[in-house]
Amino acid sequence: MNSLNNEAMPVFRHFSHEHPLELTNFSGAGTAVCSACNIQIIAGRDYYTCRACPFSLHRPCFNMPERVQHPADPSHDLNLLITPCFHCRACGHQGAGFSYHCHLCQVQYHPLCLLMPLAKRSHCHPHELHLKFSPPYGDSQGFRCDICGNPGSNHWLYRCEACELDVHLSCSSAASAPNPPLQPPAVPANNQNPRVVNHQRSV
C-alpha cells in the first residue's frame, strides 16, 4: 500500500479496493464497520476510509500481510482475499470480508483463526493444550468437546494427547489462562509459527 502525495490529505491504496483511502479518526458520529473483519470501528480510533463508497479498514486490517505461511498448510502460501462469503476451514463458521486462501487446496481461513496460538494453557486442565488441524479419529468422525460436551466437526481443535482431551476452539478461548496479546503473523523462531512471505502490495 502506498501513500500518494496530495495537497489536502495523504491518500492510500489497498489492493482490495479500487478507490484511494484516507486515514482519519472515527468521531463516533453514526457507525463505521470494517470491511475486512465486519467489526464496528471504535470511536477515537484511526482507520482508513473511502470517500467514494462505504468501505473502511481498521489499521491492523489495512496492514495485514498479503501472503503468509502457516503450519496447517506448510507447503503452500495463503493469500489474502476479500470475499463476500466463505467457509473457514479452521473453525467451520461462515465468514465475509478478508480471508486467507490456498488456491491449491481450495480452503479459506479467518485471519484471526490463523493467529490462534499453537499451544495454550487452560484453567480446566493441568496440561498444555496443542492446536490440531484435524481430529485424531478421522476427518469424517469429528470429535466431542470435553468442556461443553457438544460434538465437534472435522475442523481445528485443541487437544491434550496424554489425556485424550479434545476442546473446541471457542471453548478453549473461554477456558484459557491469559495469553500474550495476538500479534500479526511474523517471521518465527524455529519455524513454529506463521511466517510472513510478503507484507504489502502497492497498487
PDB file of C-alpha atoms in Angstrom:
ATOM      1  CA  MET A   1       0.000   0.000   0.000  1.00  0.00           C
ATOM      2  CA  ASN A   2       1.441   3.374  -0.950  1.00  0.00           C
ATOM      3  CA  SER A   3       0.775   6.884   0.241  1.00  0.00           C
ATOM      4  CA  LEU A   4       0.118   9.257  -2.664  1.00  0.00           C
ATOM      5  CA  ASN A   5       1.094  12.910  -2.437  1.00  0.00           C
ATOM      6  CA  ASN A   6      -1.935  15.148  -2.056  1.00  0.00           C
ATOM      7  CA  GLU A   7      -2.011  18.806  -1.064  1.00  0.00           C
ATOM      8  CA  ALA A   8      -5.039  18.398   1.199  1.00  0.00           C
ATOM      9  CA  MET A   9      -4.538  14.994   2.814  1.00  0.00           C
ATOM     10  CA  PRO A  10      -2.407  11.921   2.070  1.00  0.00           C
ATOM     11  CA  VAL A  11      -4.329   9.111   0.432  1.00  0.00           C
ATOM     12  CA  PHE A  12      -3.510   5.414   0.447  1.00  0.00           C
ATOM     13  CA  ARG A  13      -4.040   2.469  -1.842  1.00  0.00           C
ATOM     14  CA  HIS A  14      -5.002  -1.020  -0.759  1.00  0.00           C
ATOM     15  CA  PHE A  15      -5.065  -3.981  -3.133  1.00  0.00           C
ATOM     16  CA  SER A  16      -8.577  -4.977  -2.033  1.00  0.00           C
ATOM     17  CA  HIS A  17     -10.251  -1.713  -3.076  1.00  0.00           C
ATOM     18  CA  GLU A  18     -10.375   0.271  -6.292  1.00  0.00           C
ATOM     19  CA  HIS A  19     -10.572   3.759  -4.742  1.00  0.00           C
ATOM     20  CA  PRO A  20      -7.981   5.682  -2.723  1.00  0.00           C
ATOM     21  CA  LEU A  21      -8.392   5.614   1.062  1.00  0.00           C
ATOM     22  CA  GLU A  22      -7.832   8.336   3.647  1.00  0.00           C
ATOM     23  CA  LEU A  23      -6.504   7.804   7.164  1.00  0.00           C
ATOM     24  CA  THR A  24      -8.832   9.508   9.600  1.00  0.00           C
ATOM     25  CA  ASN A  25     -10.117   9.291  13.156  1.00  0.00           C
ATOM     26  CA  PHE A  26     -13.617   7.987  13.839  1.00  0.00           C
ATOM     27  CA  SER A  27     -15.535  10.627  15.782  1.00  0.00           C
ATOM     28  CA  GLY A  28     -18.253   8.234  16.870  1.00  0.00           C
ATOM     29  CA  ALA A  29     -20.984  10.012  14.899  1.00  0.00           C
ATOM     30  CA  GLY A  30     -23.008   7.328  13.136  1.00  0.00           C
ATOM     31  CA  THR A  31     -21.426   3.917  12.626  1.00  0.00           C
ATOM     32  CA  ALA A  32     -18.402   2.646  10.742  1.00  0.00           C
ATOM     33  CA  VAL A  33     -17.792  -1.042  10.132  1.00  0.00           C
ATOM     34  CA  CYS A  34     -14.519  -2.530   8.912  1.00  0.00           C
ATOM     35  CA  SER A  35     -14.942  -4.173   5.500  1.00  0.00           C
ATOM     36  CA  ALA A  36     -12.223  -6.717   6.333  1.00  0.00           C
ATOM     37  CA  CYS A  37     -13.439  -8.155   9.637  1.00  0.00           C
ATOM     38  CA  ASN A  38     -17.015  -6.773   9.824  1.00  0.00           C
ATOM     39  CA  ILE A  39     -16.373  -5.424  13.336  1.00  0.00           C
ATOM     40  CA  GLN A  40     -17.532  -1.931  14.220  1.00  0.00           C
ATOM     41  CA  ILE A  41     -14.808   0.706  14.416  1.00  0.00           C
ATOM     42  CA  ILE A  42     -14.488   2.230  17.895  1.00  0.00           C
ATOM     43  CA  ALA A  43     -14.799   5.962  18.392  1.00  0.00           C
ATOM     44  CA  GLY A  44     -11.451   7.695  18.751  1.00  0.00           C
ATOM     45  CA  ARG A  45      -9.549   5.103  16.704  1.00  0.00           C
ATOM     46  CA  ASP A  46      -7.702   5.856  13.481  1.00  0.00           C
ATOM     47  CA  TYR A  47      -8.947   3.957  10.436  1.00  0.00           C
ATOM     48  CA  TYR A  48      -8.824   4.050   6.630  1.00  0.00           C
ATOM     49  CA  THR A  49     -11.956   5.083   4.783  1.00  0.00           C
ATOM     50  CA  CYS A  50     -13.118   5.646   1.232  1.00  0.00           C
ATOM     51  CA  ARG A  51     -14.934   8.873   0.382  1.00  0.00           C
ATOM     52  CA  ALA A  52     -16.475   7.384  -2.758  1.00  0.00           C
ATOM     53  CA  CYS A  53     -18.190   4.372  -1.190  1.00  0.00           C
ATOM     54  CA  PRO A  54     -18.861   2.707   2.180  1.00  0.00           C
ATOM     55  CA  PHE A  55     -15.509   0.937   2.534  1.00  0.00           C
ATOM     56  CA  SER A  56     -13.401   1.178   5.689  1.00  0.00           C
ATOM     57  CA  LEU A  57     -10.498  -0.714   7.244  1.00  0.00           C
ATOM     58  CA  HIS A  58      -9.113  -0.870  10.748  1.00  0.00           C
ATOM     59  CA  ARG A  59      -5.407  -0.026  10.788  1.00  0.00           C
ATOM     60  CA  PRO A  60      -4.447  -3.637  11.688  1.00  0.00           C
ATOM     61  CA  CYS A  61      -6.662  -4.960   8.868  1.00  0.00           C
ATOM     62  CA  PHE A  62      -5.127  -2.484   6.406  1.00  0.00           C
ATOM     63  CA  ASN A  63      -1.671  -3.783   7.383  1.00  0.00           C
ATOM     64  CA  MET A  64      -2.417  -7.498   7.189  1.00  0.00           C
ATOM     65  CA  PRO A  65       0.271  -9.293   5.173  1.00  0.00           C
ATOM     66  CA  GLU A  66      -0.801 -10.158   1.673  1.00  0.00           C
ATOM     67  CA  ARG A  67       0.678 -13.647   1.883  1.00  0.00           C
ATOM     68  CA  VAL A  68       1.537 -15.923   4.824  1.00  0.00           C
ATOM     69  CA  GLN A  69       2.548 -19.472   5.530  1.00  0.00           C
ATOM     70  CA  HIS A  70       1.010 -21.475   8.359  1.00  0.00           C
ATOM     71  CA  PRO A  71       1.712 -24.928   9.860  1.00  0.00           C
ATOM     72  CA  ALA A  72      -1.802 -26.010   8.851  1.00  0.00           C
ATOM     73  CA  ASP A  73      -0.669 -25.932   5.219  1.00  0.00           C
ATOM     74  CA  PRO A  74       3.131 -25.653   5.381  1.00  0.00           C
ATOM     75  CA  SER A  75       3.811 -26.360   1.704  1.00  0.00           C
ATOM     76  CA  HIS A  76       1.566 -23.644   0.276  1.00  0.00           C
ATOM     77  CA  ASP A  77       1.255 -19.889   0.551  1.00  0.00           C
ATOM     78  CA  LEU A  78      -2.026 -18.495   1.868  1.00  0.00           C
ATOM     79  CA  ASN A  79      -3.120 -15.361   0.025  1.00  0.00           C
ATOM     80  CA  LEU A  80      -5.239 -12.583   1.485  1.00  0.00           C
ATOM     81  CA  LEU A  81      -8.529 -12.058  -0.378  1.00  0.00           C
ATOM     82  CA  ILE A  82     -11.682 -10.068   0.208  1.00  0.00           C
ATOM     83  CA  THR A  83     -14.600 -12.464  -0.155  1.00  0.00           C
ATOM     84  CA  PRO A  84     -18.362 -11.834   0.143  1.00  0.00           C
ATOM     85  CA  CYS A  85     -18.882 -15.215   1.820  1.00  0.00           C
ATOM     86  CA  PHE A  86     -16.618 -18.127   2.715  1.00  0.00           C
ATOM     87  CA  HIS A  87     -16.458 -21.178   4.969  1.00  0.00           C
ATOM     88  CA  CYS A  88     -13.485 -21.186   7.363  1.00  0.00           C
ATOM     89  CA  ARG A  89     -11.571 -24.472   7.367  1.00  0.00           C
ATOM     90  CA  ALA A  90     -10.274 -23.774  10.881  1.00  0.00           C
ATOM     91  CA  CYS A  91     -13.421 -23.012  12.895  1.00  0.00           C
ATOM     92  CA  GLY A  92     -16.116 -24.149  10.470  1.00  0.00           C
ATOM     93  CA  HIS A  93     -18.043 -20.879  10.628  1.00  0.00           C
ATOM     94  CA  GLN A  94     -19.125 -18.695   7.748  1.00  0.00           C
ATOM     95  CA  GLY A  95     -17.152 -15.527   7.160  1.00  0.00           C
ATOM     96  CA  ALA A  96     -17.204 -12.442   4.987  1.00  0.00           C
ATOM     97  CA  GLY A  97     -14.523  -9.881   4.278  1.00  0.00           C
ATOM     98  CA  PHE A  98     -10.848 -10.790   4.411  1.00  0.00           C
ATOM     99  CA  SER A  99      -9.814 -14.437   4.305  1.00  0.00           C
ATOM    100  CA  TYR A 100      -6.585 -16.284   3.709  1.00  0.00           C
ATOM    101  CA  HIS A 101      -6.989 -18.639   0.767  1.00  0.00           C
ATOM    102  CA  CYS A 102      -4.974 -21.604  -0.508  1.00  0.00           C
ATOM    103  CA  HIS A 103      -5.749 -21.822  -4.207  1.00  0.00           C
ATOM    104  CA  LEU A 104      -4.220 -25.315  -4.447  1.00  0.00           C
ATOM    105  CA  CYS A 105      -6.217 -26.841  -1.581  1.00  0.00           C
ATOM    106  CA  GLN A 106      -9.249 -24.592  -2.174  1.00  0.00           C
ATOM    107  CA  VAL A 107      -9.646 -23.762   1.518  1.00  0.00           C
ATOM    108  CA  GLN A 108     -10.070 -20.425   3.301  1.00  0.00           C
ATOM    109  CA  TYR A 109      -9.400 -19.226   6.830  1.00  0.00           C
ATOM    110  CA  HIS A 110     -10.429 -16.315   9.006  1.00  0.00           C
ATOM    111  CA  PRO A 111      -7.317 -14.185   9.639  1.00  0.00           C
ATOM    112  CA  LEU A 112      -7.940 -14.411  13.401  1.00  0.00           C
ATOM    113  CA  CYS A 113      -8.085 -18.207  13.219  1.00  0.00           C
ATOM    114  CA  LEU A 114      -4.574 -18.233  11.776  1.00  0.00           C
ATOM    115  CA  LEU A 115      -3.457 -16.258  14.840  1.00  0.00           C
ATOM    116  CA  MET A 116      -4.635 -18.942  17.276  1.00  0.00           C
ATOM    117  CA  PRO A 117      -1.635 -19.994  19.424  1.00  0.00           C
ATOM    118  CA  LEU A 118      -0.162 -23.392  18.623  1.00  0.00           C
ATOM    119  CA  ALA A 119      -0.288 -24.255  22.332  1.00  0.00           C
ATOM    120  CA  LYS A 120      -2.154 -22.770  25.298  1.00  0.00           C
ATOM    121  CA  ARG A 121      -2.953 -23.330  28.950  1.00  0.00           C
ATOM    122  CA  SER A 122      -6.476 -23.838  30.277  1.00  0.00           C
ATOM    123  CA  HIS A 123      -7.890 -23.286  33.757  1.00  0.00           C
ATOM    124  CA  CYS A 124      -9.835 -26.511  33.230  1.00  0.00           C
ATOM    125  CA  HIS A 125      -6.883 -28.820  32.597  1.00  0.00           C
ATOM    126  CA  PRO A 126      -3.405 -29.205  34.137  1.00  0.00           C
ATOM    127  CA  HIS A 127      -1.585 -29.903  30.859  1.00  0.00           C
ATOM    128  CA  GLU A 128      -0.831 -27.689  27.878  1.00  0.00           C
ATOM    129  CA  LEU A 129      -3.308 -27.994  25.007  1.00  0.00           C
ATOM    130  CA  HIS A 130      -1.926 -28.195  21.473  1.00  0.00           C
ATOM    131  CA  LEU A 131      -3.629 -26.964  18.334  1.00  0.00           C
ATOM    132  CA  LYS A 132      -4.566 -29.789  15.953  1.00  0.00           C
ATOM    133  CA  PHE A 133      -5.654 -29.142  12.389  1.00  0.00           C
ATOM    134  CA  SER A 134      -7.980 -32.164  12.221  1.00  0.00           C
ATOM    135  CA  PRO A 135      -9.463 -34.599  14.757  1.00  0.00           C
ATOM    136  CA  PRO A 136      -7.352 -37.680  15.553  1.00  0.00           C
ATOM    137  CA  TYR A 137     -10.255 -40.012  14.786  1.00  0.00           C
ATOM    138  CA  GLY A 138     -10.509 -39.475  11.024  1.00  0.00           C
ATOM    139  CA  ASP A 139     -11.932 -36.453   9.241  1.00  0.00           C
ATOM    140  CA  SER A 140     -15.404 -37.930   8.860  1.00  0.00           C
ATOM    141  CA  GLN A 141     -15.855 -38.743  12.563  1.00  0.00           C
ATOM    142  CA  GLY A 142     -15.201 -35.388  14.195  1.00  0.00           C
ATOM    143  CA  PHE A 143     -14.869 -35.295  17.990  1.00  0.00           C
ATOM    144  CA  ARG A 144     -16.775 -34.432  21.174  1.00  0.00           C
ATOM    145  CA  CYS A 145     -15.660 -31.415  23.182  1.00  0.00           C
ATOM    146  CA  ASP A 146     -14.683 -32.404  26.721  1.00  0.00           C
ATOM    147  CA  ILE A 147     -15.530 -28.946  28.080  1.00  0.00           C
ATOM    148  CA  CYS A 148     -19.028 -28.281  26.710  1.00  0.00           C
ATOM    149  CA  GLY A 149     -19.968 -31.874  25.774  1.00  0.00           C
ATOM    150  CA  ASN A 150     -21.137 -30.890  22.293  1.00  0.00           C
ATOM    151  CA  PRO A 151     -19.883 -32.609  19.145  1.00  0.00           C
ATOM    152  CA  GLY A 152     -17.155 -31.079  17.017  1.00  0.00           C
ATOM    153  CA  SER A 153     -16.615 -31.465  13.311  1.00  0.00           C
ATOM    154  CA  ASN A 154     -13.583 -32.129  11.167  1.00  0.00           C
ATOM    155  CA  HIS A 155     -12.165 -28.680  11.930  1.00  0.00           C
ATOM    156  CA  TRP A 156      -9.393 -27.465  14.198  1.00  0.00           C
ATOM    157  CA  LEU A 157      -9.375 -28.266  17.902  1.00  0.00           C
ATOM    158  CA  TYR A 158      -7.154 -28.090  20.954  1.00  0.00           C
ATOM    159  CA  ARG A 159      -6.040 -31.435  22.358  1.00  0.00           C
ATOM    160  CA  CYS A 160      -4.087 -32.936  25.222  1.00  0.00           C
ATOM    161  CA  GLU A 161      -2.635 -36.120  23.777  1.00  0.00           C
ATOM    162  CA  ALA A 162      -1.704 -37.561  27.173  1.00  0.00           C
ATOM    163  CA  CYS A 163      -5.274 -37.324  28.493  1.00  0.00           C
ATOM    164  CA  GLU A 164      -7.058 -37.626  25.128  1.00  0.00           C
ATOM    165  CA  LEU A 165      -8.844 -34.362  25.926  1.00  0.00           C
ATOM    166  CA  ASP A 166     -10.485 -32.608  22.950  1.00  0.00           C
ATOM    167  CA  VAL A 167     -11.683 -28.997  23.079  1.00  0.00           C
ATOM    168  CA  HIS A 168     -13.474 -26.706  20.601  1.00  0.00           C
ATOM    169  CA  LEU A 169     -11.507 -23.603  19.588  1.00  0.00           C
ATOM    170  CA  SER A 170     -14.211 -21.407  21.134  1.00  0.00           C
ATOM    171  CA  CYS A 171     -14.306 -23.420  24.363  1.00  0.00           C
ATOM    172  CA  SER A 172     -10.539 -23.274  24.662  1.00  0.00           C
ATOM    173  CA  SER A 173     -10.684 -19.475  24.452  1.00  0.00           C
ATOM    174  CA  ALA A 174     -13.346 -19.267  27.152  1.00  0.00           C
ATOM    175  CA  ALA A 175     -11.419 -21.616  29.430  1.00  0.00           C
ATOM    176  CA  SER A 176      -7.893 -20.447  28.735  1.00  0.00           C
ATOM    177  CA  ALA A 177      -5.414 -18.861  31.054  1.00  0.00           C
ATOM    178  CA  PRO A 178      -4.365 -15.413  29.845  1.00  0.00           C
ATOM    179  CA  ASN A 179      -2.118 -15.491  26.774  1.00  0.00           C
ATOM    180  CA  PRO A 180       0.053 -12.699  25.410  1.00  0.00           C
ATOM    181  CA  PRO A 181      -1.863 -10.413  23.002  1.00  0.00           C
ATOM    182  CA  LEU A 182      -2.215 -11.786  19.485  1.00  0.00           C
ATOM    183  CA  GLN A 183       0.333 -10.354  17.082  1.00  0.00           C
ATOM    184  CA  PRO A 184       0.202 -10.282  13.284  1.00  0.00           C
ATOM    185  CA  PRO A 185       1.896 -13.299  11.679  1.00  0.00           C
ATOM    186  CA  ALA A 186       5.638 -12.722  11.838  1.00  0.00           C
ATOM    187  CA  VAL A 187       8.904 -14.431  10.979  1.00  0.00           C
ATOM    188  CA  PRO A 188       9.130 -17.245  13.555  1.00  0.00           C
ATOM    189  CA  ALA A 189      11.938 -18.800  15.506  1.00  0.00           C
ATOM    190  CA  ASN A 190      12.453 -22.453  14.557  1.00  0.00           C
ATOM    191  CA  ASN A 191       9.594 -22.316  12.014  1.00  0.00           C
ATOM    192  CA  GLN A 192       6.957 -22.960  14.680  1.00  0.00           C
ATOM    193  CA  ASN A 193       4.539 -20.130  13.839  1.00  0.00           C
ATOM    194  CA  PRO A 194       3.048 -18.488  10.747  1.00  0.00           C
ATOM    195  CA  ARG A 195       5.602 -16.749   8.512  1.00  0.00           C
ATOM    196  CA  VAL A 196       5.137 -13.563   6.573  1.00  0.00           C
ATOM    197  CA  VAL A 197       6.134 -14.046   2.956  1.00  0.00           C
ATOM    198  CA  ASN A 198       5.208 -10.638   1.589  1.00  0.00           C
ATOM    199  CA  HIS A 199       3.876  -7.829   3.739  1.00  0.00           C
ATOM    200  CA  GLN A 200       2.306  -5.417   1.264  1.00  0.00           C
ATOM    201  CA  ARG A 201       1.351  -4.876  -2.322  1.00  0.00           C
ATOM    202  CA  SER A 202       1.405  -1.473  -3.986  1.00  0.00           C
ATOM    203  CA  VAL A 203      -1.384  -0.550  -6.346  1.00  0.00           C
TER     204      VAL A 203
END
